[in-house]
Short mmCIF file of C-alpha atoms and ligand atoms in Angstrom, two decimals:
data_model
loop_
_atom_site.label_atom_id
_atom_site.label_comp_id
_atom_site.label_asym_id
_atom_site.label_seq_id
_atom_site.Cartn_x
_atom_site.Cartn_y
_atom_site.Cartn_z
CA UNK A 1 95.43 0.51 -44.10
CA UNK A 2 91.89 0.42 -43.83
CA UNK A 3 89.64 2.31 -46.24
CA UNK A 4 85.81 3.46 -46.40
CA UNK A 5 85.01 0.46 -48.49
CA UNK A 6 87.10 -2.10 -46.95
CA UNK A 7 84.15 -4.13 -45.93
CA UNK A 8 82.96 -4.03 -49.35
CA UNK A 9 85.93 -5.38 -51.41
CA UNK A 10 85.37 -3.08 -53.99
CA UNK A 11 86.26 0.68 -54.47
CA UNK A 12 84.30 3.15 -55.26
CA UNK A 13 83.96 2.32 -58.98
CA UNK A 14 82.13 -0.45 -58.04
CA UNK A 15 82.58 -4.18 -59.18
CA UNK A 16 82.03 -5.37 -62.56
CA UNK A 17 80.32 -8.69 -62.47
CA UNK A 18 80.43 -10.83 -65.61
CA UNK A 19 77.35 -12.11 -66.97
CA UNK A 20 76.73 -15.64 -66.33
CA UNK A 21 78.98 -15.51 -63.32
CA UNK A 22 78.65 -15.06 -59.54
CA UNK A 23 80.15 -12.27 -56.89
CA UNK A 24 80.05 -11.45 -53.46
CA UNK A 25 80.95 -8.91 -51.62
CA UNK A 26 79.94 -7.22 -48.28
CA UNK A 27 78.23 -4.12 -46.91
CA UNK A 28 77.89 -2.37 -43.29
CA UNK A 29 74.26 -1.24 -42.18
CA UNK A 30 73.85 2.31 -43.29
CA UNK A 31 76.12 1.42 -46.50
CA UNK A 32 74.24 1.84 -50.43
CA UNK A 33 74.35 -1.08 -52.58
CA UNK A 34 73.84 0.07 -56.28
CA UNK A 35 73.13 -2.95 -58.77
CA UNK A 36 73.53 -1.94 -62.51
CA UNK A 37 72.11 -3.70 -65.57
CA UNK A 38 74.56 -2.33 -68.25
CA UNK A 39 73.30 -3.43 -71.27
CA UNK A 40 70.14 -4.36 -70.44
CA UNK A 41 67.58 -7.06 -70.61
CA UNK A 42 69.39 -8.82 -67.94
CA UNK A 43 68.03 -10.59 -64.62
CA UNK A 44 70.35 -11.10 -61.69
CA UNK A 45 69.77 -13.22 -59.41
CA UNK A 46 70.56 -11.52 -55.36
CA UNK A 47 70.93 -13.19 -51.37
CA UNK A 48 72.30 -12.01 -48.94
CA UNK A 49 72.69 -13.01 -45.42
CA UNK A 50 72.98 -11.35 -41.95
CA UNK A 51 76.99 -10.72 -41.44
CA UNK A 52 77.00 -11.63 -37.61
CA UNK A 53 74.25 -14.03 -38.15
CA UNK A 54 74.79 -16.28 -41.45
CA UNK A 55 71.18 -17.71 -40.57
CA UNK A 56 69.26 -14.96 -40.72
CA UNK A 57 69.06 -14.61 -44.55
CA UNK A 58 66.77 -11.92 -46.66
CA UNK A 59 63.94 -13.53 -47.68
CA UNK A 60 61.25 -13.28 -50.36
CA UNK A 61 58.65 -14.93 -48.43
CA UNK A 62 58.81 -13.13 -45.02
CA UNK A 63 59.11 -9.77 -47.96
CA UNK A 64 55.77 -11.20 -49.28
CA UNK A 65 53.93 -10.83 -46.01
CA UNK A 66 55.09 -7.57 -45.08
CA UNK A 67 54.79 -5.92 -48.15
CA UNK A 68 51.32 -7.87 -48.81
CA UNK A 69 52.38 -8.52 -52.19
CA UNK A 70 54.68 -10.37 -54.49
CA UNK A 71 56.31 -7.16 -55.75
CA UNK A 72 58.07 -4.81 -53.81
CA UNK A 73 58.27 -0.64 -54.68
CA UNK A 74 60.81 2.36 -54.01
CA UNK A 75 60.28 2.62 -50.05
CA UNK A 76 59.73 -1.01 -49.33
CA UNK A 77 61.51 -2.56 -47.10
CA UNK A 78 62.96 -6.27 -48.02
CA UNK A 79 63.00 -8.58 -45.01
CA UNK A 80 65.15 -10.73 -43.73
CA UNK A 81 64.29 -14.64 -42.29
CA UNK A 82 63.79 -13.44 -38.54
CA UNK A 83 61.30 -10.96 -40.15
CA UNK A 84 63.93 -7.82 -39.46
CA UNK A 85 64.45 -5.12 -42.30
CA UNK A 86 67.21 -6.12 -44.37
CA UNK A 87 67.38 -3.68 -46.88
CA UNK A 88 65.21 -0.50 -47.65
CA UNK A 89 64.55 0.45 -51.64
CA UNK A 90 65.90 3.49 -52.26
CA UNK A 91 65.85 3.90 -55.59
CA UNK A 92 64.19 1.66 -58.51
CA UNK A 93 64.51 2.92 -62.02
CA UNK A 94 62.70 -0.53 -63.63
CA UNK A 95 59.54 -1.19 -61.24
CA UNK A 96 59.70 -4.89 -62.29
CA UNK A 97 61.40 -8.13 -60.21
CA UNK A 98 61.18 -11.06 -59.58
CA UNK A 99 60.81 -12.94 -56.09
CA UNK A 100 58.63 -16.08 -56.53
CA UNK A 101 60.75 -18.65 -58.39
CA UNK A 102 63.78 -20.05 -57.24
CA UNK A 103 67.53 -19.61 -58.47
CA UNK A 104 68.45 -21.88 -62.15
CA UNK A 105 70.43 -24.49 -61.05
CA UNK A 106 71.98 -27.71 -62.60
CA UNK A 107 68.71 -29.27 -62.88
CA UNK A 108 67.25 -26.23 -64.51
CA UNK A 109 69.50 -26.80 -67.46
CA UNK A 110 69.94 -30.88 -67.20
CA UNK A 111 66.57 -31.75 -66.56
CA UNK A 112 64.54 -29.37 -68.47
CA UNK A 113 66.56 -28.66 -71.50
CA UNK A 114 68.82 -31.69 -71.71
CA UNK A 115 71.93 -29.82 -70.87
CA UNK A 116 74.51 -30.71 -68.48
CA UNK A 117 76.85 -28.39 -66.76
CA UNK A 118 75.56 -25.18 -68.33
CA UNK A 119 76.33 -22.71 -65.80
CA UNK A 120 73.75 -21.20 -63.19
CA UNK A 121 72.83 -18.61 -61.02
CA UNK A 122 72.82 -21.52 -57.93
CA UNK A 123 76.31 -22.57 -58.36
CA UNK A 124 77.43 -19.09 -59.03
CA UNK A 125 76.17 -17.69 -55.92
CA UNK A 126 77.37 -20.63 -53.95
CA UNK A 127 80.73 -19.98 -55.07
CA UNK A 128 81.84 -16.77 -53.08
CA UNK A 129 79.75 -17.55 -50.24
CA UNK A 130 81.99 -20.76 -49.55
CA UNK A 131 84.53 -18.27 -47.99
CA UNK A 132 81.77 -17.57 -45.09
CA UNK A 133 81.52 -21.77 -44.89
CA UNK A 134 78.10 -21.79 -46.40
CA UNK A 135 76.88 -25.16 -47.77
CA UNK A 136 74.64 -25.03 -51.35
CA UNK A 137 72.24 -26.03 -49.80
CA UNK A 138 72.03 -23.29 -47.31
CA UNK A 139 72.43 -21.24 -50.40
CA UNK A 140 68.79 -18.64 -49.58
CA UNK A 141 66.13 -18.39 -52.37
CA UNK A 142 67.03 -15.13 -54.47
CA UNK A 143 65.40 -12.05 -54.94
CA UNK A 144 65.98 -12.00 -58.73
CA UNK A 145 66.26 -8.48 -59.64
CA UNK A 146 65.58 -7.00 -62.99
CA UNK A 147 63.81 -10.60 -63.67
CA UNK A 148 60.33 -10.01 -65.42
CA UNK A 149 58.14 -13.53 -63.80
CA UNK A 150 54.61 -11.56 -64.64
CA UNK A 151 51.60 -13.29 -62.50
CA UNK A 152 48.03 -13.22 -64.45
CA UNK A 153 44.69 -12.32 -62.55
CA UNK A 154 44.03 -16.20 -62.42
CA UNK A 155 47.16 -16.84 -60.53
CA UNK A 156 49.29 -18.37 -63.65
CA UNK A 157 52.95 -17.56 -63.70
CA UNK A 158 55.49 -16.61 -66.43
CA UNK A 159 59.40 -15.58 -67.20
CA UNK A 160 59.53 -13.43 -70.04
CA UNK A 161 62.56 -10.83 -70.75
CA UNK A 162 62.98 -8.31 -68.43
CA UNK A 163 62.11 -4.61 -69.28
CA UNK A 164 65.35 -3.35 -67.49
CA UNK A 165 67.25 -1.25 -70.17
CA UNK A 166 70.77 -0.54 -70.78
CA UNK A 167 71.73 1.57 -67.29
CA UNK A 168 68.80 0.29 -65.21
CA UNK A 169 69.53 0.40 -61.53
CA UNK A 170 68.30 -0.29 -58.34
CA UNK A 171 69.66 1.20 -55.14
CA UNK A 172 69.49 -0.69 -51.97
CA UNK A 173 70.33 0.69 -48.40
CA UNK A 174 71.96 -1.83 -45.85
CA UNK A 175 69.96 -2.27 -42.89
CA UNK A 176 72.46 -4.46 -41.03
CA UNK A 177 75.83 -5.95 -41.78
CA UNK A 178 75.03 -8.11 -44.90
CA UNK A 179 77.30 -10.78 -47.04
CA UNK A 180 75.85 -10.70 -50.61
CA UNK A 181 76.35 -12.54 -53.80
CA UNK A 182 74.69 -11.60 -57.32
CA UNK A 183 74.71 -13.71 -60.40
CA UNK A 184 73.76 -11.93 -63.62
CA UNK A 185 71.73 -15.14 -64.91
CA UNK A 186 73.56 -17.70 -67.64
CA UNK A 187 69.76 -18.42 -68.85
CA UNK A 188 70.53 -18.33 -72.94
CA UNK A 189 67.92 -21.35 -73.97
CA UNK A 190 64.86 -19.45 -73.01
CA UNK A 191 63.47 -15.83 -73.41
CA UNK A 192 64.79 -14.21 -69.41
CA UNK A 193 67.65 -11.95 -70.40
CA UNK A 194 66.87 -11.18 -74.35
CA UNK A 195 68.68 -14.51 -75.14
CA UNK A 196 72.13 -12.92 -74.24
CA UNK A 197 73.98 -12.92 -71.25
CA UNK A 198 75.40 -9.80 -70.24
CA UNK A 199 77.28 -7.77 -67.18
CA UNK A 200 76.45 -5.88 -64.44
CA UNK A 201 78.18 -3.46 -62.09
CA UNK A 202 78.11 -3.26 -58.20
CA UNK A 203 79.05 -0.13 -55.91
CA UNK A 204 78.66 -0.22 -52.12
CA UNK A 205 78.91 3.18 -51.00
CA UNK A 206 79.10 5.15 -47.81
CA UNK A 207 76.57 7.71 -49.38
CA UNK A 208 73.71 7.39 -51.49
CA UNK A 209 75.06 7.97 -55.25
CA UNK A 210 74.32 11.21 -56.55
CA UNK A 211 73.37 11.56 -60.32
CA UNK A 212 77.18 11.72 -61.38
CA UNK A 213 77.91 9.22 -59.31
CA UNK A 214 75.36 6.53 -60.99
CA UNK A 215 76.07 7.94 -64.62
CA UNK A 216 79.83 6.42 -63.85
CA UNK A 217 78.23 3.12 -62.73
CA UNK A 218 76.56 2.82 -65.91
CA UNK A 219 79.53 3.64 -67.92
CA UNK A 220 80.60 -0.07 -68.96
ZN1 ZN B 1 69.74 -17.87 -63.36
#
């Protein structure tokens, strides 16, 4: 018997999603996606691609050039790859992503801090999204929510700890049928998510969450 939030895989509690580990799940245009940082001070990595289309991905370039800028505000719209509107900001309680640097990955942790097989936002996004026959590399550069990447007058970038705080959220209406995955990052060598990896929680809902509604959400 079908449900409300059968497309969704989740009820109406939401998901919790492990930090350091990957999700997916899927949401019908019109549908709310609320994204939780629970304890705070963590950065999760976000894709999502078109449900009837699995090449038309959102994407933080073609977000760039709309929004003329590499942040995006409450009432921004972010864009997919065939420069539709993916997903409209409803609701942003930290004011702070990140969209300019790519997913960690194997190479991230091998290469640049001599350590093999540490876990990473790449692989654990790739991991549900092997259901919809999606190859890594197909995999769509991240919006990386909550992630604090500051950019300097003279164009020099950072990754610092994000400012998201325990119950941090960030609502996102569905603008078409969309197949998502979220990794709450496993980055624990440098500063990114206070040098501790914690959960997040995931709702897709039929109606934008009211106050009670997101107080639950935050309730690990
Ligand atoms: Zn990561």
């Amino acid at each position: 018997m079908c449900n409300r939030h059968s497309h969704s895989g989740m009820g109406p509690d939401g998901m919790l999603v492990p930090g350091g580990f990957g999700r997916g799940f899927e949401a019908t245009a019109g549908q709310f996606i609320t994204i939780v940082d629970l304890k705070g001070e963590q950065a999760g990595d976000f894709v999502a691609l078109n449900r009837a289309d699995l090449g038309e991905v959102l994407s933080p370039v073609h977000t760039r050039r709309r929004n003329l800028s590499i942040y995006f505000k409450e009432g921004d719209f972010l864009m997919s790859s065939e420069g539709n509107p993916m997903f409209e900001v409803v609701k942003d309680t930290v004011g702070i992503h990140d969209a300019n640097v790519p997913a960690c990955d194997p190479t991230r942790y091998a290469v640049d801090f001599g350590v093999p097989g540490h876990r990473n936002c790449l692989e654990n996004m790739f991991e549900p999204l092997q259901a919809y026959g999606i190859d890594i590399l197909q995999v769509p550069e991240p919006f990386n929510f909550f992630q604090n990447g500051p950019v300097s007058p003279d164009g020099r970038m950072a990754v610092t700890d994000t400012v998201s705080r325990s119950g941090d959220h960030l609502i996102l209406k569905a603008l078409m049928d969309v197949v998502c995955a979220i990794s709450p990052c496993p980055q624990d060598i440098i500063p990114g998510n206070g040098l501790l990896v914690t959960d997040m929680r995931v709702a897709v809902t039929e109606a934008r969450p009211d106050a009670s509604q997101i107080e639950a959400l935050q309730c690990c």
